[in-house]
PDB file of C-alpha atoms in Angstrom:
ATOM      1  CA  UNK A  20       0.000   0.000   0.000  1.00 47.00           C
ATOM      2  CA  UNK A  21       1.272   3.318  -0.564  1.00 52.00           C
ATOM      3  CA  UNK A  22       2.125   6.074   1.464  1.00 58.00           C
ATOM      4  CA  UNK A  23      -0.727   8.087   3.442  1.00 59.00           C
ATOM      5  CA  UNK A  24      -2.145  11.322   2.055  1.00 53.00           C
ATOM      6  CA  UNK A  25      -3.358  14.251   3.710  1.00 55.00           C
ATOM      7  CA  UNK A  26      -6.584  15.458   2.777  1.00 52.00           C
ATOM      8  CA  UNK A  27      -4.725  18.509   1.299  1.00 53.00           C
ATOM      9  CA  UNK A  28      -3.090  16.313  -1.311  1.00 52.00           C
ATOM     10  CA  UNK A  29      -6.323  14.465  -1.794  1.00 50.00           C
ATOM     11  CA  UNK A  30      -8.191  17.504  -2.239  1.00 50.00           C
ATOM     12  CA  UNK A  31      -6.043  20.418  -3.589  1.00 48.00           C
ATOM     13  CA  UNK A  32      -7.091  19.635  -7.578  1.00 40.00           C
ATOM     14  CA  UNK A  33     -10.608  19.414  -7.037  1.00 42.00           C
ATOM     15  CA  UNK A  34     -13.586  22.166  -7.834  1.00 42.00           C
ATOM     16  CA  UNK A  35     -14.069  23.249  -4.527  1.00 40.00           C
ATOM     17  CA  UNK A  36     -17.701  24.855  -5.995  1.00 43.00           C
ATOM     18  CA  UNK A  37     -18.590  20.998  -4.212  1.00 43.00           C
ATOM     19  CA  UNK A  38     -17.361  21.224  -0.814  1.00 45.00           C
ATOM     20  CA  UNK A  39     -21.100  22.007   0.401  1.00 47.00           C
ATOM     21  CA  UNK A  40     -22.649  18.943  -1.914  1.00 49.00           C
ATOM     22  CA  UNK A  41     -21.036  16.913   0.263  1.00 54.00           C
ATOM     23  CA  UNK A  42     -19.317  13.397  -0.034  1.00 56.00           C
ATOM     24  CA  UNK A  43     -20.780  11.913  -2.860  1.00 57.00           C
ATOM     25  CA  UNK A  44     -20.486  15.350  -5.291  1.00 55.00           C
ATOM     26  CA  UNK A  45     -16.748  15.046  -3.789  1.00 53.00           C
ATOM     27  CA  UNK A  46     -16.050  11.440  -5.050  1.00 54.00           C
ATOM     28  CA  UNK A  47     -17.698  12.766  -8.347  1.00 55.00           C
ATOM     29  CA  UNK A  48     -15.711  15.848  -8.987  1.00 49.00           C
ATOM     30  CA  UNK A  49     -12.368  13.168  -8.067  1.00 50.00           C
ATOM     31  CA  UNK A  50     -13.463  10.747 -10.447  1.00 49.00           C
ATOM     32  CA  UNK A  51     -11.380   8.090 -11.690  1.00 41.00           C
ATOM     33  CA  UNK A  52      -8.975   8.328  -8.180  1.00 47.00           C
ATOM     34  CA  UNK A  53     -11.527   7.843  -5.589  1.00 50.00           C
ATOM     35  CA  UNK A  54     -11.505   4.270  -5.379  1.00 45.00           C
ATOM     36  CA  UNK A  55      -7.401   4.185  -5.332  1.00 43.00           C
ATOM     37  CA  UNK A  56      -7.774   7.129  -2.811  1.00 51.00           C
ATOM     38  CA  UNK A  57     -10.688   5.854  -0.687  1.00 51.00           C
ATOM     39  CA  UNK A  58      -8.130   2.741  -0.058  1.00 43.00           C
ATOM     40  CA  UNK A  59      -5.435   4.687   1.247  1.00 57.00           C
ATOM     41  CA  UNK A  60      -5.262   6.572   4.936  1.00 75.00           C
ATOM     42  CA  UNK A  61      -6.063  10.071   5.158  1.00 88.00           C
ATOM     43  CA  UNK A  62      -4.808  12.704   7.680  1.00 92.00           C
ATOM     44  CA  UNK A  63      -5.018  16.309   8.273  1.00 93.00           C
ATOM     45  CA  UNK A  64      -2.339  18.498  10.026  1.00 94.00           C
ATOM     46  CA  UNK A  65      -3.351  20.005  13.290  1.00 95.00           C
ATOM     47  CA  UNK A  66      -1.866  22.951  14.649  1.00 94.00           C
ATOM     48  CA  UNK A  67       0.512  20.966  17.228  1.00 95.00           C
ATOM     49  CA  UNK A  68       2.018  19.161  13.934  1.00 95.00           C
ATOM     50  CA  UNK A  69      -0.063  15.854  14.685  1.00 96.00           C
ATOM     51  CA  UNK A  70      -1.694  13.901  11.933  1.00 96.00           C
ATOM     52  CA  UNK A  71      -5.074  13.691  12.680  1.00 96.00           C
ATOM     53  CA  UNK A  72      -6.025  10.497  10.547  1.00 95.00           C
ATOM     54  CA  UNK A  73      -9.950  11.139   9.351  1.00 94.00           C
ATOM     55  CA  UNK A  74     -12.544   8.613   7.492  1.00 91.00           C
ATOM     56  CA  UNK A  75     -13.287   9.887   3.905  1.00 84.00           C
ATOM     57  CA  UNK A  76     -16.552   8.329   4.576  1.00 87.00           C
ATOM     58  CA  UNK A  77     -17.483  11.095   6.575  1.00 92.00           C
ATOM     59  CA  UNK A  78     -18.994  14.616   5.521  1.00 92.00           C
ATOM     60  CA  UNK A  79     -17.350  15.767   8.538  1.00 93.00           C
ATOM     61  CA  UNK A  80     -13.302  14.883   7.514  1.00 90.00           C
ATOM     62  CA  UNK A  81     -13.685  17.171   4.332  1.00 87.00           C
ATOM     63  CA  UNK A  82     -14.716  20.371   6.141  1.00 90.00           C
ATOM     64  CA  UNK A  83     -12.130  19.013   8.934  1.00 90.00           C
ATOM     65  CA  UNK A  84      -9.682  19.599   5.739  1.00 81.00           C
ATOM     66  CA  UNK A  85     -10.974  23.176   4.815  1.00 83.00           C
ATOM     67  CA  UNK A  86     -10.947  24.210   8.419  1.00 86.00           C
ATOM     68  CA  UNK A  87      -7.350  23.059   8.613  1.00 87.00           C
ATOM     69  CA  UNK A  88      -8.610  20.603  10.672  1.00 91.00           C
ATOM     70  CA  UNK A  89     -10.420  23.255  13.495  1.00 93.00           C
ATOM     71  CA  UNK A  90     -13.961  22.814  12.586  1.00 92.00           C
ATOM     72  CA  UNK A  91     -14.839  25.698  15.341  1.00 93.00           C
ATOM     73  CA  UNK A  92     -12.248  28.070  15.606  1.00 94.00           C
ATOM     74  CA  UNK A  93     -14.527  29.583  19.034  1.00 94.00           C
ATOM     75  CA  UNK A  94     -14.593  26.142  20.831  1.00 95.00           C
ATOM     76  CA  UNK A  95     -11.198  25.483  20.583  1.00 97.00           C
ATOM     77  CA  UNK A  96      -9.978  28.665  21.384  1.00 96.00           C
ATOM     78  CA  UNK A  97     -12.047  28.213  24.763  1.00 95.00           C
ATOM     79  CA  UNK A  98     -10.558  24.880  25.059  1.00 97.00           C
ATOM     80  CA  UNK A  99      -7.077  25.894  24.843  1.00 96.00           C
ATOM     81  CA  UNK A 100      -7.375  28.919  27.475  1.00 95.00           C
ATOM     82  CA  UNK A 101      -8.740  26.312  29.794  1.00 96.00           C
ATOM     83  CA  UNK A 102      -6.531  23.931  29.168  1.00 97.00           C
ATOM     84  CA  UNK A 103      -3.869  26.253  29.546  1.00 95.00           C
ATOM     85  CA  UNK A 104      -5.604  27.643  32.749  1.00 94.00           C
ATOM     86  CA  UNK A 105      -3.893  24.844  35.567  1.00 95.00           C
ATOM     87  CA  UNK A 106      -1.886  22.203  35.876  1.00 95.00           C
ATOM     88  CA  UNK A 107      -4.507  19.083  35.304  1.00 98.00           C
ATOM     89  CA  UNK A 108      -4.534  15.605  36.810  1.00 98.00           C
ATOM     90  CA  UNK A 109      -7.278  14.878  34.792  1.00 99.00           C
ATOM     91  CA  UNK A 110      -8.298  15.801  31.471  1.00 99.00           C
ATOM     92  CA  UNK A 111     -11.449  14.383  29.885  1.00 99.00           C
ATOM     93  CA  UNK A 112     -12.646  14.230  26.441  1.00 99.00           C
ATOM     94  CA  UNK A 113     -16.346  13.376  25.913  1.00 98.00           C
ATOM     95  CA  UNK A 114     -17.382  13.122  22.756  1.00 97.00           C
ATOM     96  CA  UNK A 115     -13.345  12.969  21.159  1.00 98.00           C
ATOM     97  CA  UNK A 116     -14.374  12.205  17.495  1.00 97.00           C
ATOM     98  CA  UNK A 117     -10.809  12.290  15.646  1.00 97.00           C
ATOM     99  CA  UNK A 118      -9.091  14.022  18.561  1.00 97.00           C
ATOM    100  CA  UNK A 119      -8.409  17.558  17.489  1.00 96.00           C
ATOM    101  CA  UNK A 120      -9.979  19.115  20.487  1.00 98.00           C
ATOM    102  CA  UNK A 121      -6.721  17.113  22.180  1.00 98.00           C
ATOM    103  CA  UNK A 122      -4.516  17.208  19.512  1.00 98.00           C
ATOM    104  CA  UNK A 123      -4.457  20.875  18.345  1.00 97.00           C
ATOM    105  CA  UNK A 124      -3.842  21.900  22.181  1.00 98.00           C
ATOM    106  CA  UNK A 125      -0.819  21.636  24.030  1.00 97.00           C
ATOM    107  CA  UNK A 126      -1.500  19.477  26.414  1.00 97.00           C
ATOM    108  CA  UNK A 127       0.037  19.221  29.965  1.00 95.00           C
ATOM    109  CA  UNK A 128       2.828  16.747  30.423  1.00 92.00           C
ATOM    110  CA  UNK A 129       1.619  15.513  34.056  1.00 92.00           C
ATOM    111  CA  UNK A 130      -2.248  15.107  32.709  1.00 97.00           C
ATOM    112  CA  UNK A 131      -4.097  11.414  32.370  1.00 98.00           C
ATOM    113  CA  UNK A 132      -5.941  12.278  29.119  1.00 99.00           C
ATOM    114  CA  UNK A 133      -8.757  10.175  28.489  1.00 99.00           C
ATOM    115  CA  UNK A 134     -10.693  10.650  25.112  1.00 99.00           C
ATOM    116  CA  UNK A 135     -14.442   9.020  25.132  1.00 98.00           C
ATOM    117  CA  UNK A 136     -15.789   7.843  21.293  1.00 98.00           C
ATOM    118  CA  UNK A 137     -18.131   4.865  21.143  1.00 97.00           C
ATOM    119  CA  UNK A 138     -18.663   5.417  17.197  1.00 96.00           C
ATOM    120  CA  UNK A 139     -16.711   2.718  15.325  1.00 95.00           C
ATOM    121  CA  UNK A 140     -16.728   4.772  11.957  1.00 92.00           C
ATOM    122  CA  UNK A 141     -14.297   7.036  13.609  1.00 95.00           C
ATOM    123  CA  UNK A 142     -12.905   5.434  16.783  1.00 96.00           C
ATOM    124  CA  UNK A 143      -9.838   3.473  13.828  1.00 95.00           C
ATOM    125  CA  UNK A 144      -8.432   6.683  13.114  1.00 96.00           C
ATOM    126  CA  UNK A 145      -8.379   8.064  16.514  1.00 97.00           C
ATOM    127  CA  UNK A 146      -6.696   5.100  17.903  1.00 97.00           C
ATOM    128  CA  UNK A 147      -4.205   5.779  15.450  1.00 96.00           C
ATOM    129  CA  UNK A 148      -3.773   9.102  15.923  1.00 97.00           C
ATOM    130  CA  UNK A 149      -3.254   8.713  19.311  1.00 98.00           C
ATOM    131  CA  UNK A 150      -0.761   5.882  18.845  1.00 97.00           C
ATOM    132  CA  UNK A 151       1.323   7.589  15.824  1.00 96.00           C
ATOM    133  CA  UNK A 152       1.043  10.998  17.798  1.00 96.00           C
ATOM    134  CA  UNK A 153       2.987   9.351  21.271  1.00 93.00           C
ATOM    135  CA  UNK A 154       0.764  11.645  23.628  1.00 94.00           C
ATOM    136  CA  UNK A 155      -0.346   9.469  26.053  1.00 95.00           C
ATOM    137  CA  UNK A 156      -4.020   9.527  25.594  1.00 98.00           C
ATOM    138  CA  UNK A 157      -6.284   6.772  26.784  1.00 98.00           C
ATOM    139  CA  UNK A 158      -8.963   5.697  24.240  1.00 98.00           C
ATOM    140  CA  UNK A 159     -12.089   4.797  25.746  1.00 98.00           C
ATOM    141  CA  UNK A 160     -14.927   2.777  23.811  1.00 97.00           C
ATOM    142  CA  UNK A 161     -17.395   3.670  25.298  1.00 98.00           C
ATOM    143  CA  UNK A 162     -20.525   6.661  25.278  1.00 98.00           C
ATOM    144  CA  UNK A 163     -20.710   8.512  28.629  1.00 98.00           C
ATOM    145  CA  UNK A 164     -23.511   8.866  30.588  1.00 98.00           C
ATOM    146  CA  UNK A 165     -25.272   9.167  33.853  1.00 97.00           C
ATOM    147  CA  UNK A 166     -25.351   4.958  34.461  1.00 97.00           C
ATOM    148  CA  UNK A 167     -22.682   2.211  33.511  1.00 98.00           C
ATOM    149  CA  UNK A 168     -25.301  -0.236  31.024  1.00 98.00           C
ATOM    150  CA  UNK A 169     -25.908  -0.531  27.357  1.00 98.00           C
ATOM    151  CA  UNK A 170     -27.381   2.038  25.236  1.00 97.00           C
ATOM    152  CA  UNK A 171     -29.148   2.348  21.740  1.00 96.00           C
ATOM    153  CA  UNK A 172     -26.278   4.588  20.129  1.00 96.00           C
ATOM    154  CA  UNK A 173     -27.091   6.769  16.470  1.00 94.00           C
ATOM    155  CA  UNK A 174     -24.515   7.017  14.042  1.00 94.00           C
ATOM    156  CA  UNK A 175     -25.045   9.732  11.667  1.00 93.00           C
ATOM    157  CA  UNK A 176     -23.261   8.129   8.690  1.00 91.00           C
ATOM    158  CA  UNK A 177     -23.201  11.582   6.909  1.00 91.00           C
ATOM    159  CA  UNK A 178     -21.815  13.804   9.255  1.00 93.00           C
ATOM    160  CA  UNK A 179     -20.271  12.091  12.238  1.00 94.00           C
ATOM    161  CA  UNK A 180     -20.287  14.594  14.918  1.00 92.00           C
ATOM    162  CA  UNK A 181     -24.000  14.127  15.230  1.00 91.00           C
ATOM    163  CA  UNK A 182     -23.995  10.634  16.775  1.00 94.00           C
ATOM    164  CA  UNK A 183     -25.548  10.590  19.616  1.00 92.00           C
ATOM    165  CA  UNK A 184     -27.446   8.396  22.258  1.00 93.00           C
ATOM    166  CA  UNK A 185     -30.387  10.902  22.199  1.00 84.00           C
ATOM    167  CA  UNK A 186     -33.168  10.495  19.529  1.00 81.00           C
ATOM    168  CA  UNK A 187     -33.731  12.968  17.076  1.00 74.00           C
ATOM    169  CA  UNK A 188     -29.792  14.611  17.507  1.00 69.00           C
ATOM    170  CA  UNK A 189     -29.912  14.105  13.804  1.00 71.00           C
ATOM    171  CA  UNK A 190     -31.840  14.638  10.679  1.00 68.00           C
ATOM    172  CA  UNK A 191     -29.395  12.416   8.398  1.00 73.00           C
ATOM    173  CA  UNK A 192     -29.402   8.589   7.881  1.00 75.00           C
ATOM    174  CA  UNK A 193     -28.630   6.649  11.080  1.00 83.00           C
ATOM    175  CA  UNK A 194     -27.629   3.402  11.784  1.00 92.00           C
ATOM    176  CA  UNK A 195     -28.404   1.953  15.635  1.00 94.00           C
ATOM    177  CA  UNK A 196     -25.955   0.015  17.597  1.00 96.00           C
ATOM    178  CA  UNK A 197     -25.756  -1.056  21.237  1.00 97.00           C
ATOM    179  CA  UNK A 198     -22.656   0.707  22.756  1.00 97.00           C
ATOM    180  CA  UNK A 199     -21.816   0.144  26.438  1.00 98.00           C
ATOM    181  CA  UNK A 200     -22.230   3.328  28.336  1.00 98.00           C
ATOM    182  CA  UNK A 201     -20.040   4.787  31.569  1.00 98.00           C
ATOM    183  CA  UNK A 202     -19.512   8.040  33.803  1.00 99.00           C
ATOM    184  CA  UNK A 203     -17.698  10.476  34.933  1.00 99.00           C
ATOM    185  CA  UNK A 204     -17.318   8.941  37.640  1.00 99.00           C
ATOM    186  CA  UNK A 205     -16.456   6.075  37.388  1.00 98.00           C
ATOM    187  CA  UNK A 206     -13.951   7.099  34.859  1.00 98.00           C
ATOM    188  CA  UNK A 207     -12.345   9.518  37.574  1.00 98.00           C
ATOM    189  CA  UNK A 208     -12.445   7.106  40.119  1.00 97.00           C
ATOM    190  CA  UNK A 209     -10.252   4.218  38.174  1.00 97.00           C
ATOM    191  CA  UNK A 210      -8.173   6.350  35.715  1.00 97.00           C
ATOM    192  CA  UNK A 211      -7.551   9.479  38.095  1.00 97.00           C
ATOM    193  CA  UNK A 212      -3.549   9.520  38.794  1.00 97.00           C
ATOM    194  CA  UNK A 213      -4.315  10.856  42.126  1.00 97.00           C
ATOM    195  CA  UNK A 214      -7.061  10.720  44.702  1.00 97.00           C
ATOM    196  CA  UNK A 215      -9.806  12.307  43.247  1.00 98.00           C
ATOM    197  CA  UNK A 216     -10.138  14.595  46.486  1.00 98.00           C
ATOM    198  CA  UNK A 217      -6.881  15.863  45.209  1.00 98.00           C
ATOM    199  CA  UNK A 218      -7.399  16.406  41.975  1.00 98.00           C
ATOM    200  CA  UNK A 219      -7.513  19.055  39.451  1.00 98.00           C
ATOM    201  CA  UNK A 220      -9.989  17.942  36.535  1.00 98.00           C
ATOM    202  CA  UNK A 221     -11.138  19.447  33.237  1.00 98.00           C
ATOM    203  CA  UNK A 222     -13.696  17.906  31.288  1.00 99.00           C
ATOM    204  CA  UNK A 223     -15.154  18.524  27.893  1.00 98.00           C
ATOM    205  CA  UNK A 224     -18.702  17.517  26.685  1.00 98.00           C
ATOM    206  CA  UNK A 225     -19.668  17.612  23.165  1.00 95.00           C
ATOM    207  CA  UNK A 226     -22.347  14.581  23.404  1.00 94.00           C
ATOM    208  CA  UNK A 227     -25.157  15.905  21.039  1.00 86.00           C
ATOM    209  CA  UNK A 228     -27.892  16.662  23.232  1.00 84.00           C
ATOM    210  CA  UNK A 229     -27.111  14.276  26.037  1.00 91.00           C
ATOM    211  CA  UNK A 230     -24.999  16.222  27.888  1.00 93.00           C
ATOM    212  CA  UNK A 231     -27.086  16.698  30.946  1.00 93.00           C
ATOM    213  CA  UNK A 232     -27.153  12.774  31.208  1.00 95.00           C
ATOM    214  CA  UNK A 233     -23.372  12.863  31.810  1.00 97.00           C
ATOM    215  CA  UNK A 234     -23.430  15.991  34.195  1.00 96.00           C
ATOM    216  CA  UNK A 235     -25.799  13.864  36.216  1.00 97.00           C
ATOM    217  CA  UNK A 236     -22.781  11.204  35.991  1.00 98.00           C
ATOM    218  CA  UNK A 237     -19.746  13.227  37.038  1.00 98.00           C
ATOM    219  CA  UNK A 238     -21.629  14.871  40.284  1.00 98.00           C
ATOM    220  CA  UNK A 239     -19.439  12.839  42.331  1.00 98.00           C
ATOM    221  CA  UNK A 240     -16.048  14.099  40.604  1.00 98.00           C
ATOM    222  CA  UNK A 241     -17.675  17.734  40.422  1.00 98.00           C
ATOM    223  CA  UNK A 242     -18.091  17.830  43.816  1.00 98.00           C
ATOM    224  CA  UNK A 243     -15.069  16.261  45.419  1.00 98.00           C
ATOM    225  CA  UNK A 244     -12.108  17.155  43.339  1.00 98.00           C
ATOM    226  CA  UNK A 245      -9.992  20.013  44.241  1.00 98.00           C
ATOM    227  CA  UNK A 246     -10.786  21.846  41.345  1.00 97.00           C
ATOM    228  CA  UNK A 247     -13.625  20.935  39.108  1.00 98.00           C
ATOM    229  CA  UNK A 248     -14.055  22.923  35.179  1.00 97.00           C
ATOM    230  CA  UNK A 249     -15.909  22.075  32.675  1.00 97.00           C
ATOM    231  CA  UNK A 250     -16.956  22.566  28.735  1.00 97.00           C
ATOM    232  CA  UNK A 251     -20.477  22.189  27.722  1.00 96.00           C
ATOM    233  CA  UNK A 252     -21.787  22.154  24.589  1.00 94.00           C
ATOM    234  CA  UNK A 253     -25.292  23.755  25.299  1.00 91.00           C
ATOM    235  CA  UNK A 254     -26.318  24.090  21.657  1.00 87.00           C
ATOM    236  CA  UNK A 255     -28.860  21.215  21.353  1.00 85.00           C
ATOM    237  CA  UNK A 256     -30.612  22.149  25.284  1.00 86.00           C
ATOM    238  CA  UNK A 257     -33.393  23.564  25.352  1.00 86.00           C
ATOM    239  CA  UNK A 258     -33.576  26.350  28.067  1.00 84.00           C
ATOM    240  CA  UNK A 259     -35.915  24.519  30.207  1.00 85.00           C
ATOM    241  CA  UNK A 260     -32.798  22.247  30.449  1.00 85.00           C
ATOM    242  CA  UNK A 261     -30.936  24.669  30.901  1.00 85.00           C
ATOM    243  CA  UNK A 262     -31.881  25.868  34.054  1.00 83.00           C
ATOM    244  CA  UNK A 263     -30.826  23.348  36.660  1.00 83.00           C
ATOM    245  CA  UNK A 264     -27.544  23.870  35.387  1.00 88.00           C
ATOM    246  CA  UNK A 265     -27.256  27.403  36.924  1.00 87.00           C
ATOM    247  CA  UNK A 266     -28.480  26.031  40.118  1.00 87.00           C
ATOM    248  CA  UNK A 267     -25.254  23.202  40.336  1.00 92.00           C
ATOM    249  CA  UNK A 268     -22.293  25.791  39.082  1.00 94.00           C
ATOM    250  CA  UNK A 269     -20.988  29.019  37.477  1.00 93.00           C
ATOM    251  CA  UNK A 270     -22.076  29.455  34.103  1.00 93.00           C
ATOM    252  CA  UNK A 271     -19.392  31.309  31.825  1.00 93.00           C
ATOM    253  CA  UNK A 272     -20.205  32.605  27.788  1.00 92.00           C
ATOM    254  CA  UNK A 273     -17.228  33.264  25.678  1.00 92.00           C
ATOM    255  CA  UNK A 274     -17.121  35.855  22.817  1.00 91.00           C
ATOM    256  CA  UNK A 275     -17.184  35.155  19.215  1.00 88.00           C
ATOM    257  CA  UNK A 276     -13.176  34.488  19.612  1.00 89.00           C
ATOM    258  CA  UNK A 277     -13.727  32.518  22.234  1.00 89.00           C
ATOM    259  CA  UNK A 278     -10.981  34.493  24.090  1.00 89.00           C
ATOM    260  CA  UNK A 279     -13.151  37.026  26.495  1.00 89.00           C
ATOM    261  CA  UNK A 280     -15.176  35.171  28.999  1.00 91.00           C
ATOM    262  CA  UNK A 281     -18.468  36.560  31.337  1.00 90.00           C
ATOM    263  CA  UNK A 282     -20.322  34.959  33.911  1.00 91.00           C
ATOM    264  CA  UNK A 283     -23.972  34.157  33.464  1.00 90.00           C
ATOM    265  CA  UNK A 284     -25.469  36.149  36.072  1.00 87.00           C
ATOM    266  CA  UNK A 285     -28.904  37.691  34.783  1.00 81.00           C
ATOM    267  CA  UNK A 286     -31.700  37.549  37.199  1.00 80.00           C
ATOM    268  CA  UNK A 287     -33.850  34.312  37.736  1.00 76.00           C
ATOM    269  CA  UNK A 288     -36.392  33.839  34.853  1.00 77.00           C
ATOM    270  CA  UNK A 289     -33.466  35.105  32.694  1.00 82.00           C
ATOM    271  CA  UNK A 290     -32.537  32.598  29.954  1.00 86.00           C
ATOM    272  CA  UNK A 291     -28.695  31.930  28.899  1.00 86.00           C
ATOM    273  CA  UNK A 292     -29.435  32.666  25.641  1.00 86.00           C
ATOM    274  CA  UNK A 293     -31.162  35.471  26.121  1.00 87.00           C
ATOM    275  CA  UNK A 294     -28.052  36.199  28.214  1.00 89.00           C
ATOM    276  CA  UNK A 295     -25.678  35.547  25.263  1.00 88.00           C
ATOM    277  CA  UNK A 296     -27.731  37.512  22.566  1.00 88.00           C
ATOM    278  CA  UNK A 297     -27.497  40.499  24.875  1.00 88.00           C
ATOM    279  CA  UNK A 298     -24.585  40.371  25.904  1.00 87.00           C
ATOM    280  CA  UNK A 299     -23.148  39.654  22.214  1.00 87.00           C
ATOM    281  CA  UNK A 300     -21.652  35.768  23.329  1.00 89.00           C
ATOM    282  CA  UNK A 301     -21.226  32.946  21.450  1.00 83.00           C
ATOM    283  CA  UNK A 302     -23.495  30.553  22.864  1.00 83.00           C
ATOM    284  CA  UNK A 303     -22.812  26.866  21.387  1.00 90.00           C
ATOM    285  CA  UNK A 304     -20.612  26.106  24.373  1.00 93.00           C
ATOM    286  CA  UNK A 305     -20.475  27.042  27.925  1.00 93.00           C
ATOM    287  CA  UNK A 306     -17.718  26.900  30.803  1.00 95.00           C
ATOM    288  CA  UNK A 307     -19.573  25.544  34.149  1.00 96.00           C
ATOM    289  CA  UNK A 308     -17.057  25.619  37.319  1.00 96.00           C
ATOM    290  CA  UNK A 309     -18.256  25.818  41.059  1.00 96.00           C
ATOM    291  CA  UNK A 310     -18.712  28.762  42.804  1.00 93.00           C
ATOM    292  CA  UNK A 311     -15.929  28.058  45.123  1.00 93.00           C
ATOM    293  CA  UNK A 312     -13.456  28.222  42.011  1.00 93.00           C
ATOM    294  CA  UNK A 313     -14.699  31.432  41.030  1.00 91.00           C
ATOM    295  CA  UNK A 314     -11.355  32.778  42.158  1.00 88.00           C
ATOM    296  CA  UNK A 315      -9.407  30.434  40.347  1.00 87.00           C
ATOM    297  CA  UNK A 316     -10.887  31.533  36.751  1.00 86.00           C
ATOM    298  CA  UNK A 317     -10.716  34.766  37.302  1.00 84.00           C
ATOM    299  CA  UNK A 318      -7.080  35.094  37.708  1.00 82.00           C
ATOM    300  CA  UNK A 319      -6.533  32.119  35.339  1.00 81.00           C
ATOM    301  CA  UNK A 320      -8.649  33.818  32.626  1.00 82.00           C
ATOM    302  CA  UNK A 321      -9.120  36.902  33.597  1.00 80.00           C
ATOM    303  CA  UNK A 322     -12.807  36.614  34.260  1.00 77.00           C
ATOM    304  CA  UNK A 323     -14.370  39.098  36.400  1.00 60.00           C
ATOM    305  CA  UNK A 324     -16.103  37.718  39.852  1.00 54.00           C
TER     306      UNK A 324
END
């Protein structure tokens, strides 16, 4: 077999007037190479300098290529900052996909990094990633949640990062499997390098619409580690489900950059989003931290109190 390509090679000859078609007007406008191509590993280049190997099956790996592999610029940026923003024991990845939430960070050298992806279509290429890359990121096959069982799991076999266990996450083609399911918690509690009492922990959760499930299975780690942050993807909630989350933590909006961050506090009956349209933030994704680590963000990233 010959060498890998990068979606770059792959892609730099073709009309790009297709990128939007998606897959199939792609495969058209490559013609007579696809089926060489298609049998061949394809990467992009993330910002660190790791290959970030992507399945061609997946309407999601070509705009992975025209984003130079940072499919929202906002998101990461508030990833980075917060990765950036203490020295982790734990760092955990729900919802990994191909990795370039981890892999276009610098991550810290004394951090367990665990990345969560239950869907098979991609989990092959993040393996390998992680395994060509030598950061020592543990893959986990399995779909977090707020109970350890087996779940009805969605694969959107168009555009990958809309798998989810929750009905209706998607409007594309699915395909059901049975994935086995875990928490938080129970992640913490066996792959934590110290107590988790004494730990400093940063999770992300990009889950599709089920991200309340797995807040309701990290309560344990939110409340006992020493410091406790969070990324939510609030995008799919409604804000009825919303609500309860101001109740449990701090609720932070970034700004379009994803660089200037303010703390959700509008009066009760107030909705985020109403919050974020007023206040001119971008509201796909949220930072939640405890009140009692108010301090802690606020000189990390220069949040006001």
């Amino acid at each position: 077999m010959g060498r890998s390509l990068s979606l770059r090679e792959v892609l730099q000859p073709t009309d790009f007037a297709t990128r939007r078609r998606g897959v199939k007007a792609f495969r058209r406008a490559l013609g007579y190479r696809t089926r060489a191509l298609l049998a061949r590993d394809l990467w992009v280049r993330s910002s660190t300098g790791a290959r970030i190997y992507v399945n061609w099956n997946d309407a999601r790996a070509v705009e992975m290529w025209w984003s130079g592999g940072n499919v929202n610029p906002p998101a990461l940026e508030m990833w980075r900052r917060l990765v950036a923003a203490a020295s982790w024991d734990l760092i955990v990845d729900v919802g990994a996909n191909y990795g370039e939430m981890l892999f276009n960070v610098a991550l810290p050298s004394g951090a367990r990094v665990v990345a969560l992806e239950p869907n098979p279509l991609v989990l092959a290429c993040l393996v390998r990633t992680i395994s060509e890359s030598g950061v020592p990121v543990v893959p986990v096959v399995q779909a977090a949640s707020n109970c350890c069982s087996i779940a009805p799991f969605l694969i959107d076999l168009r555009w990958s990062g809309s798998s989810s266990l929750r009905p209706g996450a998607t409007a594309f083609p699915t395909q059901e499997i049975q994935v086995a399911t875990t928490t938080v918690d129970e992640l913490a509690a066996s792959l934590s390098p110290v107590s988790i009492d004494d730990a400093s922990v940063l999770v992300k959760v990009d889950v599709e619409g089920n991200e309340l499930a797995v807040l309701e299975g990290l309560t344990d780690t939110a409340a006992r580690a020493r410091l406790f942050v969070g990324m939510l993807e609030i995008d799919h909630l409604t804000p009825e489900e919303l609500t309860p989350l101001r109740d449990r933590f701090d609720v932070y909006l970034a700004d379009g950059a994803g660089t200037n961050f303010l703390r959700f506090d509008a009066p009760a009956g107030h909705s985020l989003f109403d919050f974020a349209a007023d206040h001119g933030r971008y509201h796909a994704d949220a930072v939640i931290a405890r009140a009692a680590d108010r301090a802690v963000l606020s000189h990390a990233l220069g949040i006001g109190c």
